PDB file of C-alpha atoms in Angstrom:
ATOM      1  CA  UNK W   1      96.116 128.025  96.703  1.00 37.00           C
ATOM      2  CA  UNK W   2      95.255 125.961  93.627  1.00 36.00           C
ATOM      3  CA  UNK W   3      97.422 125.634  90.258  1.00 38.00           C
ATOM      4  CA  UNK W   4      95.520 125.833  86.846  1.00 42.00           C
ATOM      5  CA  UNK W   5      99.098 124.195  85.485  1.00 41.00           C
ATOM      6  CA  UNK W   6      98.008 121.197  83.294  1.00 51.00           C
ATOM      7  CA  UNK W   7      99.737 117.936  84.553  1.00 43.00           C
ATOM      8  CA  UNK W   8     102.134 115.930  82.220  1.00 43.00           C
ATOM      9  CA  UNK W   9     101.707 112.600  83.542  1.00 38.00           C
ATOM     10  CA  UNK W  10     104.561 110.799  81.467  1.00 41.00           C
ATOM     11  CA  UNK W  11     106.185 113.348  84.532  1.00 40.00           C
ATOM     12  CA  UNK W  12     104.397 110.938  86.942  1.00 38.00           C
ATOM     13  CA  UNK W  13     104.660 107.431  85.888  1.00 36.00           C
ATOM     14  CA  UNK W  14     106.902 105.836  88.022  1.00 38.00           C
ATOM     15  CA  UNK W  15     105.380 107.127  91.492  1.00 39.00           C
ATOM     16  CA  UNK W  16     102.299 106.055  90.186  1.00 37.00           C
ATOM     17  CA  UNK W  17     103.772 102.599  89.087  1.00 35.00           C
ATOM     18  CA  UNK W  18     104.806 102.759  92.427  1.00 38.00           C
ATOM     19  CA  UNK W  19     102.107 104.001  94.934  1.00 39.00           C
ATOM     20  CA  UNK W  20      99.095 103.256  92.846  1.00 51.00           C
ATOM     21  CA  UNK W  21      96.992 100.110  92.705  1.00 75.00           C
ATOM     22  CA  UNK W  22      93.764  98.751  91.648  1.00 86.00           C
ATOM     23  CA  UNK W  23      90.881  99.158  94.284  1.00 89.00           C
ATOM     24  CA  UNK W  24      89.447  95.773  95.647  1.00 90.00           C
ATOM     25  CA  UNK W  25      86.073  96.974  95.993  1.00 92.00           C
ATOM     26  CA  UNK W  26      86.014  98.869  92.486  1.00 94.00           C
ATOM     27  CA  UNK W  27      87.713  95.872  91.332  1.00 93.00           C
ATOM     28  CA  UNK W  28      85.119  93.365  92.274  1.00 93.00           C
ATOM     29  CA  UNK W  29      81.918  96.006  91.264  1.00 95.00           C
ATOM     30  CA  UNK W  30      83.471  96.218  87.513  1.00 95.00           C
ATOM     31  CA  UNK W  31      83.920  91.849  87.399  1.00 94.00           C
ATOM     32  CA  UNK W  32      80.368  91.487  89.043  1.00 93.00           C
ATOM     33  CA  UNK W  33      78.487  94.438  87.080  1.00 91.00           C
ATOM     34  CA  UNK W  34      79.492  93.333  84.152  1.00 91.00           C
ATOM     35  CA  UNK W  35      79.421  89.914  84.807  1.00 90.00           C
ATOM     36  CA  UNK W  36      82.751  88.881  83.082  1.00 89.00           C
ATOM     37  CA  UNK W  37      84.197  85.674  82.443  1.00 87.00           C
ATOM     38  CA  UNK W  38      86.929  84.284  80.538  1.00 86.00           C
ATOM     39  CA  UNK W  39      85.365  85.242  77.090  1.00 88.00           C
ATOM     40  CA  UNK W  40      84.481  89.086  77.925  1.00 93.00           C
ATOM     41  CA  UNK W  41      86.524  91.214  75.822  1.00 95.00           C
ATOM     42  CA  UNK W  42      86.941  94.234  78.321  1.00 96.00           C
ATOM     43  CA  UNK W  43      89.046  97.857  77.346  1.00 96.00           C
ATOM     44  CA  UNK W  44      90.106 100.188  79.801  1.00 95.00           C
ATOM     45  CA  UNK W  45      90.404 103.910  79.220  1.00 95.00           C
ATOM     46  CA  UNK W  46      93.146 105.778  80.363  1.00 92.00           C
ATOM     47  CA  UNK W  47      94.353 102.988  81.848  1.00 90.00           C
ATOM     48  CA  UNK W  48      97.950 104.788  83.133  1.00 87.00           C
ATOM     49  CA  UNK W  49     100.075 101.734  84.252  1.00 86.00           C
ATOM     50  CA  UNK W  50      97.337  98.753  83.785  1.00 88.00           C
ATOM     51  CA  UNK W  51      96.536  98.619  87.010  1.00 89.00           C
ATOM     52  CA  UNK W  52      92.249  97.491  86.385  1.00 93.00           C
ATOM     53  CA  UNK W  53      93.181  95.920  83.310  1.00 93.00           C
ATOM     54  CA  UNK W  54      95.806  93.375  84.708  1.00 90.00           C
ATOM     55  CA  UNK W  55      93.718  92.751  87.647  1.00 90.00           C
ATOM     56  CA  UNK W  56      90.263  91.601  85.573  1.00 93.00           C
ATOM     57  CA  UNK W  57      92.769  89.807  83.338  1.00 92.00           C
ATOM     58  CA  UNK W  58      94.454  88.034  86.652  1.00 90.00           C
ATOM     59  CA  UNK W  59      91.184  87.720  88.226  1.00 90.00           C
ATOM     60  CA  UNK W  60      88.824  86.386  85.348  1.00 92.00           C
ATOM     61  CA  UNK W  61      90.998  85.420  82.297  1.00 91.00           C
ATOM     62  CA  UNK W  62      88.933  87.844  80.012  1.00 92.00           C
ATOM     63  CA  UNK W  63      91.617  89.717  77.443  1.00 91.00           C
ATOM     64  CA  UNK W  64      92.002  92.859  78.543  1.00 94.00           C
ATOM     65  CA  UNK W  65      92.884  96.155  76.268  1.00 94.00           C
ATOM     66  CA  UNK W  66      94.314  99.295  78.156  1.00 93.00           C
ATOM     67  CA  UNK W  67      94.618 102.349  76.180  1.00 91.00           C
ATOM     68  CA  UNK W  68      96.302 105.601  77.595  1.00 90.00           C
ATOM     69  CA  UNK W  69      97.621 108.863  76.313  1.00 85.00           C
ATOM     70  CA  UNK W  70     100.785 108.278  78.559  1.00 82.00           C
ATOM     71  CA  UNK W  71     103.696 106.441  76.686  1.00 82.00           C
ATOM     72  CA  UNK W  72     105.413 106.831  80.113  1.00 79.00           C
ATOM     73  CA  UNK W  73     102.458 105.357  81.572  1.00 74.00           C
ATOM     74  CA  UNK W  74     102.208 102.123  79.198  1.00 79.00           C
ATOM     75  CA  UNK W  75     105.830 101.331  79.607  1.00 75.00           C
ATOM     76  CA  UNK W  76     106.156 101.077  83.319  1.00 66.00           C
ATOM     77  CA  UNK W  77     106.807  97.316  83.810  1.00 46.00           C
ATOM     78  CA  UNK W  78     103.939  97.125  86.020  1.00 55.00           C
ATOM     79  CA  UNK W  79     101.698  97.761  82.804  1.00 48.00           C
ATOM     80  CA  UNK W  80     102.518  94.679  80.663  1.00 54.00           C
ATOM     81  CA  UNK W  81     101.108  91.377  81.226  1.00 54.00           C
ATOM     82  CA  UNK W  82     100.424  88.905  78.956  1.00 61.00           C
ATOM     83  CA  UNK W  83      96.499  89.148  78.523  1.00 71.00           C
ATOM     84  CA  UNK W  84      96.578  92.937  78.694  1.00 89.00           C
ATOM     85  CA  UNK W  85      97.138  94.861  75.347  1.00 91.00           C
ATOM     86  CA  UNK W  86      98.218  98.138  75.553  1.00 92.00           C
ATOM     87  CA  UNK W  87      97.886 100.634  73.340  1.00 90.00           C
ATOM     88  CA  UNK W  88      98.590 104.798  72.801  1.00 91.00           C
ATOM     89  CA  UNK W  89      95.430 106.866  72.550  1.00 85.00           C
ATOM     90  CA  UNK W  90      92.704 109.311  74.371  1.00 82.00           C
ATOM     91  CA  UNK W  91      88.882 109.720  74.586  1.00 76.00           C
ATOM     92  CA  UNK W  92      87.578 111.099  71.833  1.00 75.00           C
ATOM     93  CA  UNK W  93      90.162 108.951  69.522  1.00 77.00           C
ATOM     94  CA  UNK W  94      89.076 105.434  70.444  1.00 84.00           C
ATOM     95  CA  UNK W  95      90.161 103.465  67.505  1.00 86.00           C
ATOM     96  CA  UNK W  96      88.070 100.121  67.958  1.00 91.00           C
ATOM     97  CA  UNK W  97      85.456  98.467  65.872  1.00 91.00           C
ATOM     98  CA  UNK W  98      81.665  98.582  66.520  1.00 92.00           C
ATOM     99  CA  UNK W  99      80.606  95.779  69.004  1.00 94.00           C
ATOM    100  CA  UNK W 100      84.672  94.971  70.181  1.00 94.00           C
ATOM    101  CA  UNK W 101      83.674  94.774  73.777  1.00 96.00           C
ATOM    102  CA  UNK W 102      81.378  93.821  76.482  1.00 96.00           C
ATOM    103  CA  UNK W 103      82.701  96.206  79.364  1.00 97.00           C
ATOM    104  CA  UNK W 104      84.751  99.839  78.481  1.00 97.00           C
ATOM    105  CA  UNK W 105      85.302 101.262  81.536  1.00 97.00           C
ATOM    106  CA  UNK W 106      87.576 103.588  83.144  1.00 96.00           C
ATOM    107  CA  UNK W 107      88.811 104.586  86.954  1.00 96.00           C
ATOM    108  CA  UNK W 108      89.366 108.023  87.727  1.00 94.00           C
ATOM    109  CA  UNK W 109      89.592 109.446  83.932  1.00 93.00           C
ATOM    110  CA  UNK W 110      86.587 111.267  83.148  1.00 96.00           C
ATOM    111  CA  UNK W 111      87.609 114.486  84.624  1.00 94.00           C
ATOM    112  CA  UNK W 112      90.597 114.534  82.255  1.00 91.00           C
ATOM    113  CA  UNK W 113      88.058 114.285  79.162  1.00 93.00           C
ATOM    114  CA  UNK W 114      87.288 117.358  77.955  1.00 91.00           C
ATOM    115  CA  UNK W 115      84.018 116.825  76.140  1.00 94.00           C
ATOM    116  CA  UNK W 116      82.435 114.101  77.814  1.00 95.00           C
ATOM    117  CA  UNK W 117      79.205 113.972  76.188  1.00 94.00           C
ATOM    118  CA  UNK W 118      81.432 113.385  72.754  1.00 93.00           C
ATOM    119  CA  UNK W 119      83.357 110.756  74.642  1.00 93.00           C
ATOM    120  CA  UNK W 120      79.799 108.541  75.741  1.00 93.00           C
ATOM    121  CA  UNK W 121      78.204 109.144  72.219  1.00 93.00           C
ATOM    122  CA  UNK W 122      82.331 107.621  71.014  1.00 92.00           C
ATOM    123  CA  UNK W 123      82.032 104.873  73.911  1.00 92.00           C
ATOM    124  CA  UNK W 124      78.556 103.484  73.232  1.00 92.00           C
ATOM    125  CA  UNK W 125      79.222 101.537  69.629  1.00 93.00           C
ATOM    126  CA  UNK W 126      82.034  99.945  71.003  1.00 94.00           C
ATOM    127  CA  UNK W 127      79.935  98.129  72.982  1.00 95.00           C
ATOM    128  CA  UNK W 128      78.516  94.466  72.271  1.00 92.00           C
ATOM    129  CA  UNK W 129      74.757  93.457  72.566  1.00 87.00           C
ATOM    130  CA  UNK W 130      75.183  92.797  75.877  1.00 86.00           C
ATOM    131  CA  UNK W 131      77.891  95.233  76.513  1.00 95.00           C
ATOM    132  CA  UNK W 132      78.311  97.584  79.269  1.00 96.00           C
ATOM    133  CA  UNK W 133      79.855 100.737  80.327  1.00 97.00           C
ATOM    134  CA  UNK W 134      81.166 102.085  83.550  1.00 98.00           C
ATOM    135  CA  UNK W 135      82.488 105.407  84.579  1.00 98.00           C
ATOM    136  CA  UNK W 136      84.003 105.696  87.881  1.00 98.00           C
ATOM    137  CA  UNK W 137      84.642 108.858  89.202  1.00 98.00           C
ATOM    138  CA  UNK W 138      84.353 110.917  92.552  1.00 97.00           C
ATOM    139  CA  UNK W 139      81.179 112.855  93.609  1.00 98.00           C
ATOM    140  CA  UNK W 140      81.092 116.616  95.404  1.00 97.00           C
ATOM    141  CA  UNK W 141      80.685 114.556  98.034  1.00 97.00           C
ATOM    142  CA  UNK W 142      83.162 112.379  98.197  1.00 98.00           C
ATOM    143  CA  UNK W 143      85.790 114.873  97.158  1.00 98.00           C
ATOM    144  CA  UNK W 144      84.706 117.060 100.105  1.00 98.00           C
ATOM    145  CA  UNK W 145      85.315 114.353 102.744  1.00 96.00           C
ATOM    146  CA  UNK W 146      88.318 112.071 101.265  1.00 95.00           C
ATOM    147  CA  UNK W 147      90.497 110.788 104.224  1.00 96.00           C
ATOM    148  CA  UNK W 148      93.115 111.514 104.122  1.00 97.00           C
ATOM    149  CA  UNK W 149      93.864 113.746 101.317  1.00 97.00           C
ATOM    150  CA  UNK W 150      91.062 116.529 102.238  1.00 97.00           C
ATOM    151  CA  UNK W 151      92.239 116.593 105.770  1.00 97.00           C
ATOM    152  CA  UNK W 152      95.683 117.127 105.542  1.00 98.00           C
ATOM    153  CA  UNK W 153      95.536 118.831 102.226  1.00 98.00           C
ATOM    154  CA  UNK W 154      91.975 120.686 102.137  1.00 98.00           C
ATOM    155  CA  UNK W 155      93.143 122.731  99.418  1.00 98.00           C
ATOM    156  CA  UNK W 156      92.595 119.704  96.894  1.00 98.00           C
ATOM    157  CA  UNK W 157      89.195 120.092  97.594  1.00 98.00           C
ATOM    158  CA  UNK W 158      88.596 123.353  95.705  1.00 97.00           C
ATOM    159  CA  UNK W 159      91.260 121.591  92.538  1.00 96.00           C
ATOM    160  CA  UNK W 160      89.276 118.458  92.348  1.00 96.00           C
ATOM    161  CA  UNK W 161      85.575 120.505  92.538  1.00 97.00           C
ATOM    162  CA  UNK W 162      86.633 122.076  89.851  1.00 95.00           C
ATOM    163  CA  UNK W 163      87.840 119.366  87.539  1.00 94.00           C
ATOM    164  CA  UNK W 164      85.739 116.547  88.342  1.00 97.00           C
ATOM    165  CA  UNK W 165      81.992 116.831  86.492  1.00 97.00           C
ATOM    166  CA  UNK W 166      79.188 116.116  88.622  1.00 98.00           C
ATOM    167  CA  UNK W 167      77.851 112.781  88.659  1.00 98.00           C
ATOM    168  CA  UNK W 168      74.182 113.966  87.671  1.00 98.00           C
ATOM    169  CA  UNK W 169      75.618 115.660  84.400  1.00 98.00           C
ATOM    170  CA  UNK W 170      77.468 112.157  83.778  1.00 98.00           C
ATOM    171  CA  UNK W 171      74.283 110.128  83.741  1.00 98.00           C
ATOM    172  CA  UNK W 172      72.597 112.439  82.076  1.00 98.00           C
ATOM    173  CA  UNK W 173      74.850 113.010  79.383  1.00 97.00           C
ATOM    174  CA  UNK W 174      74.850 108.657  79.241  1.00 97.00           C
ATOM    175  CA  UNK W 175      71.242 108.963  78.723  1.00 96.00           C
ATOM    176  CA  UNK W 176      71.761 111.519  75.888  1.00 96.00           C
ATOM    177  CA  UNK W 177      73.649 109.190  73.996  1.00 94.00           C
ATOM    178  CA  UNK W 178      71.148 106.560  73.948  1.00 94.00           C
ATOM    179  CA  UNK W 179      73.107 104.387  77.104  1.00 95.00           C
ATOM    180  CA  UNK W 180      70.326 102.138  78.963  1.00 94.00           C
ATOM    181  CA  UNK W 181      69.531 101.294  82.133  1.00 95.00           C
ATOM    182  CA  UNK W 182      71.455 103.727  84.200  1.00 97.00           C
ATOM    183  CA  UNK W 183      72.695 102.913  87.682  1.00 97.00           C
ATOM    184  CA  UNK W 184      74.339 104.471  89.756  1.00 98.00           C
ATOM    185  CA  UNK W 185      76.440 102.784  92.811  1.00 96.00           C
ATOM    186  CA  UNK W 186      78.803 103.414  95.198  1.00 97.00           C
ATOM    187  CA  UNK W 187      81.826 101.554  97.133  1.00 96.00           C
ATOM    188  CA  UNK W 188      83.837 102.311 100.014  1.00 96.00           C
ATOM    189  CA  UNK W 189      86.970 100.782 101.463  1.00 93.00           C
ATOM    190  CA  UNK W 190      88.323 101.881 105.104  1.00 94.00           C
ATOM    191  CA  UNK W 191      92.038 101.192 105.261  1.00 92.00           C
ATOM    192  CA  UNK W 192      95.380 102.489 107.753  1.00 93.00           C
ATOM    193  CA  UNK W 193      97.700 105.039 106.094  1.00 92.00           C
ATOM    194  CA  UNK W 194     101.125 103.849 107.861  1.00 85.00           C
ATOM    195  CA  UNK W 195     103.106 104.937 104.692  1.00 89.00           C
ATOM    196  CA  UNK W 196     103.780 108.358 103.876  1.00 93.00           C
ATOM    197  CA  UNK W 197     105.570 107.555 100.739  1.00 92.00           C
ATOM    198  CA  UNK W 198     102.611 108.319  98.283  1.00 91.00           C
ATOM    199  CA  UNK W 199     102.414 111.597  99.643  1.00 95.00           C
ATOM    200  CA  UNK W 200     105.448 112.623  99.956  1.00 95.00           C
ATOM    201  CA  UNK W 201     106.124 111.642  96.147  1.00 92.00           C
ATOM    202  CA  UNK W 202     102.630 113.306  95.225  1.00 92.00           C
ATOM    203  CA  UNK W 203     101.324 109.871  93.873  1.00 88.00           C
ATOM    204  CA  UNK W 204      97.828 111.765  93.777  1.00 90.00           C
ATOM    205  CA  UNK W 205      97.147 114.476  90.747  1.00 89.00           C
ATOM    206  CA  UNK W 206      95.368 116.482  93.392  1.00 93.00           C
ATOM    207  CA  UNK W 207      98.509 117.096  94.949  1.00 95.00           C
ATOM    208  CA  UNK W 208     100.763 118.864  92.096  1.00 94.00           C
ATOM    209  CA  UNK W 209      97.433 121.392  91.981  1.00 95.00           C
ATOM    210  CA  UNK W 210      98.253 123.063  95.633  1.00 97.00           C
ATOM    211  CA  UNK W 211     100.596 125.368  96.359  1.00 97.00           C
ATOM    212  CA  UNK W 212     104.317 123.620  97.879  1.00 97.00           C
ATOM    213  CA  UNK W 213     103.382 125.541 101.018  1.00 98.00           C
ATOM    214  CA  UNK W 214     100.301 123.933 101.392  1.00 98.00           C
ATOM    215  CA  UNK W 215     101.568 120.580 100.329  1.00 98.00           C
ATOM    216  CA  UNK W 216     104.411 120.852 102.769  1.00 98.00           C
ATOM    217  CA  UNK W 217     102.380 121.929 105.812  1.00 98.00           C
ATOM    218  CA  UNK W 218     100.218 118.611 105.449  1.00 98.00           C
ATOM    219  CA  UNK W 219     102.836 116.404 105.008  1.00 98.00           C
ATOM    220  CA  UNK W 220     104.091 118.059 108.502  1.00 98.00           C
ATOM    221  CA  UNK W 221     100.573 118.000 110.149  1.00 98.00           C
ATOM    222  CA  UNK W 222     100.346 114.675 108.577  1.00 97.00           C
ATOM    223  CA  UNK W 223     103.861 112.815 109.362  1.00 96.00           C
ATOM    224  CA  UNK W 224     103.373 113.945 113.264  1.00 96.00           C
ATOM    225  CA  UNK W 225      99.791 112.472 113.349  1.00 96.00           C
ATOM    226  CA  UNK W 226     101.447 109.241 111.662  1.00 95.00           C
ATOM    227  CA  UNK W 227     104.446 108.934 114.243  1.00 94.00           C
ATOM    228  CA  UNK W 228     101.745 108.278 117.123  1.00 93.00           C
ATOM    229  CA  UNK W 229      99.803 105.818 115.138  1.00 92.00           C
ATOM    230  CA  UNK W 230      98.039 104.520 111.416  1.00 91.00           C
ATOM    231  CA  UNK W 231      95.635 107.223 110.039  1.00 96.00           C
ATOM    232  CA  UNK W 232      92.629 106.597 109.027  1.00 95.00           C
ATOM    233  CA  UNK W 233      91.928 106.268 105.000  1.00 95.00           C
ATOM    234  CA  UNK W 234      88.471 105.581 103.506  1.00 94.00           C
ATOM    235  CA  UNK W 235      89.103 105.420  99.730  1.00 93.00           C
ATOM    236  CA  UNK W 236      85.620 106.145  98.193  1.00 96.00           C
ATOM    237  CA  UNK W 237      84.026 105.947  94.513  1.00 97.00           C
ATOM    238  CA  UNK W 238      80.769 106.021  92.621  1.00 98.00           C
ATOM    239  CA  UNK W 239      80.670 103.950  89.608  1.00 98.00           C
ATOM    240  CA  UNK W 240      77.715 104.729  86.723  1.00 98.00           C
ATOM    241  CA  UNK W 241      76.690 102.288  84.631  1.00 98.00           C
ATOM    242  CA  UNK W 242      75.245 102.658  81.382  1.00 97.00           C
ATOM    243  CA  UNK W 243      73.910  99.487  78.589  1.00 94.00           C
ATOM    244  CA  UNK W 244      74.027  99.401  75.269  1.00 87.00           C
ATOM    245  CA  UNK W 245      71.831  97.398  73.257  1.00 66.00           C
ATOM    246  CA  UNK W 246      70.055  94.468  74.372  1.00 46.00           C
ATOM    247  CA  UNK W 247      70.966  92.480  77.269  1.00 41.00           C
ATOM    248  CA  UNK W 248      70.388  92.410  81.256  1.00 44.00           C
ATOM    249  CA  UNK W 249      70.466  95.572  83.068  1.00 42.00           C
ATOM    250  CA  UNK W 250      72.811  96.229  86.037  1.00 44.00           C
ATOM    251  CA  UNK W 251      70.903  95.284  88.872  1.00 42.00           C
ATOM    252  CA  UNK W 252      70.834  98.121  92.392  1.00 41.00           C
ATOM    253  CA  UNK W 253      73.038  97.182  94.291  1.00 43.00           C
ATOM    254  CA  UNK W 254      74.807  94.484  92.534  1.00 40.00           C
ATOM    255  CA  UNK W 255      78.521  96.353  92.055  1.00 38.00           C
ATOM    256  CA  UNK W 256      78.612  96.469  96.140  1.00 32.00           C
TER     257      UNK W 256
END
């Protein structure tokens, strides 16, 4: 059983302080794609606690800007670091000058955005000559086979179909816009599950969708599996690119 309840993430922002990091692999695509160094000027949208932003700022030295609707979000003390600014706002209110950045990217945010043609045609000024934008996001299928979430809880699978927009509508909504050079690229990450804490504390939006019946009789199916050993977890994402004016193109492959 699926809810259609919205969820108020300022509800959320400690377990996701908590349970929720940056991706190595997704990590490393974004710094490589976009070829950042120290001088990049780089925003995240709907950044939640910082997590992408404080790791390109840690990892590169670029400044980093993370903007999110959450104030409960932003002022987790996981979010603030000293190259990161944060700042309160959503897609489709970006208030930036043209040209302030050479990557705007954001991690699992686009199905959250409403009117996501509005929010490329918003995105693509923003960039610099050389600039570069990346959407990462989860395709049918990847949503179908997530380990371990559609295992143990295949009623996310239904939830997250219907909220996430295809990744063929994404790039061609980019091209719409008047985005160049469209890629489209994929990581994957295998990894042991020997902590149930995210799961029991629903660290996952998926998981405040299903019923508390259904939650409850993965977290059973799930702990027992756990007791005789790790479980596996392959965490899984397709990032598009899109360029704005001028510049080198994102070459196939090079995000892996």
């Amino acid at each position: 059983m699926v809810h259609e309840n919205p969820i108020d993430y300022d509800t959320l922002d400690e377990e996701y302080a908590r349970h929720r990091g940056a991706n190595p692999r997704v990590l490393r695509a974004l710094v490589h794609g976009a070829s950042l160094g120290g001088a990049a000027r780089v925003l995240e949208i709907g950044c939640g606690t910082a997590n992408y932003a404080r790791a390109i700022a840690a990892t590169t030295g670029a400044p980093c800007v993370g903007m999110d609707p959450s104030i409960g979000m932003l002022a987790q003390p996981t979010a603030g670091a000293s190259d990161v600014r944060l700042c309160q706002g959503a897609a489709g209110q970006l208030p930036f000058r043209s040209g302030s950045f050479d990557l705007a990217f954001s991690v699992d945010v686009i199905h959250h955005v409403p009117d996501t043609r509005s929010y490329n045609r918003e995105l693509r000024p923003l960039l610099g000559p050389d600039g570069r934008a990346c959407t990462v996001t989860d395709s049918e299928e990847i949503i179908r086979a997530r380990e371990p979430l559609a295992t143990y809880f295949p009623d996310t699978i239904e939830a997250d179909l219907r909220r996430y927009p295809p990744v063929s509508r994404l790039v061609r909504e980019m091209e719409a816009v008047g985005l160049a050079d469209i890629a489209v690229d994929a990581v994957e990450m295998a990894y042991e599950v020997g902590d149930m804490a995210p799961y029991r504390a629903k660290a996952f939006s998926c998981l405040h969708l299903i019923s508390e019946a259904s939650w409850r009789e993965g977290m059973v199916r799930m702990e027992a599996d756990s007791a005789r050993g790790p479980i596996r977890g392959v965490s899984r994402y397709v990032l598009i690119w899109g360029r704005g004016a001028g510049g080198r193109p994102v070459q196939s492959g090079e995000s892996r």
